[in-house]
Amino acid sequence: MCSRTVTTSLVGLAFVLAIAAPTAAQGSSPVSGRPLLGAGLSFLTGGDETGSETGTGFVVDFAYPFLGMSGAALSGVGDFGYHNFDGFSALTFMPGVRITATNNSRFQPFGQFLIGATHFSASDCEGEGCTETDVTFTPGGGIDIRLNDKFNFRGQVDFLIIKLPEGSLDSTENATRFTFGISMKLGG
């Protein structure tokens, strides 16, 4: 189980680095882009843990660019989400990395890989077994469409791979998160 988790992490990191490598080969430049604060309405749908139900909620993220390349920026990301279902809720916190194409001033697509946790909490339950926190791997991507110098419209899709506790019938839960909202450039 542990080796499969490590393998999944390494494959995700290799994916992000493979995307960044051709851009980095073109030469480095000062960090391009400013930090972004994003927020949006989000819908989380998945398999057994969520049933076939879709949870409605929100996602807030912060991306801080730390490496500029020709036509791209690599950022550190902190992602926080909350989704409410019938009878339980899901809370996510996932840090990670994001690569954003910066060669077009109006459209800026991005890809990201996050590793964190999803905390499930049953609302109609008392005692042990009412909550559960699981490791979550999240490849995803989206696009920021510039509205003006400060604000962007954002559309985003993330694929949550939730590692359930040992002994579960199915040790992996897959979910998809769709988010629509805005992102705001911070700083001058």
CSV table of N, CA, C and O in Angstrom, one decimal, residues 46-52 88 164 169-170 172-174:
chain,number,residue,atom,x,y,z
A,46,GLY,N,-18.3,11.9,-7.2
A,46,GLY,CA,-17.4,10.7,-7.2
A,46,GLY,C,-18.1,9.4,-7.1
A,46,GLY,O,-19.2,9.2,-7.4
A,47,GLY,N,-17.3,8.4,-6.6
A,47,GLY,CA,-17.8,7.1,-6.5
A,47,GLY,C,-18.4,6.7,-5.2
A,47,GLY,O,-19.3,7.4,-4.7
A,48,ASP,N,-18.0,5.6,-4.5
A,48,ASP,CA,-18.6,5.1,-3.3
A,48,ASP,C,-18.7,6.0,-2.1
A,48,ASP,O,-19.7,6.0,-1.4
A,49,GLU,N,-17.7,6.8,-1.9
A,49,GLU,CA,-17.6,7.6,-0.7
A,49,GLU,C,-18.7,8.7,-0.8
A,49,GLU,O,-19.3,9.1,0.2
A,50,THR,N,-18.9,9.3,-1.9
A,50,THR,CA,-19.9,10.3,-2.1
A,50,THR,C,-21.2,9.7,-2.7
A,50,THR,O,-22.1,10.5,-3.0
A,51,GLY,N,-21.2,8.5,-3.0
A,51,GLY,CA,-22.4,7.9,-3.7
A,51,GLY,C,-22.3,8.5,-5.1
A,51,GLY,O,-21.3,8.8,-5.7
A,52,SER,N,-23.5,8.5,-5.8
A,52,SER,CA,-23.5,9.2,-7.1
A,52,SER,C,-23.9,10.6,-6.9
A,52,SER,O,-24.2,11.3,-7.9
A,88,PHE,N,-23.3,14.2,5.0
A,88,PHE,CA,-21.9,14.4,5.4
A,88,PHE,C,-21.3,15.5,4.6
A,88,PHE,O,-21.9,16.1,3.7
A,164,LEU,N,-8.1,5.5,0.7
A,164,LEU,CA,-8.9,5.1,1.9
A,164,LEU,C,-8.1,4.2,2.8
A,164,LEU,O,-7.1,3.6,2.4
A,169,LEU,N,-13.1,-1.8,1.5
A,169,LEU,CA,-13.4,-2.7,0.4
A,169,LEU,C,-12.7,-2.3,-0.9
A,169,LEU,O,-12.1,-3.1,-1.5
A,170,ASP,N,-12.7,-1.0,-1.2
A,170,ASP,CA,-11.9,-0.4,-2.3
A,170,ASP,C,-11.0,0.6,-1.7
A,170,ASP,O,-11.4,1.6,-1.1
A,172,THR,N,-9.1,2.9,-3.0
A,172,THR,CA,-9.0,4.1,-3.7
A,172,THR,C,-10.3,4.6,-4.1
A,172,THR,O,-11.2,3.9,-4.6
A,173,GLU,N,-10.6,5.9,-3.8
A,173,GLU,CA,-11.8,6.6,-4.2
A,173,GLU,C,-11.5,7.6,-5.2
A,173,GLU,O,-10.6,8.4,-5.0
A,174,ASN,N,-12.2,7.7,-6.3
A,174,ASN,CA,-11.9,8.7,-7.3
A,174,ASN,C,-13.1,9.7,-7.4
A,174,ASN,O,-14.3,9.3,-7.3
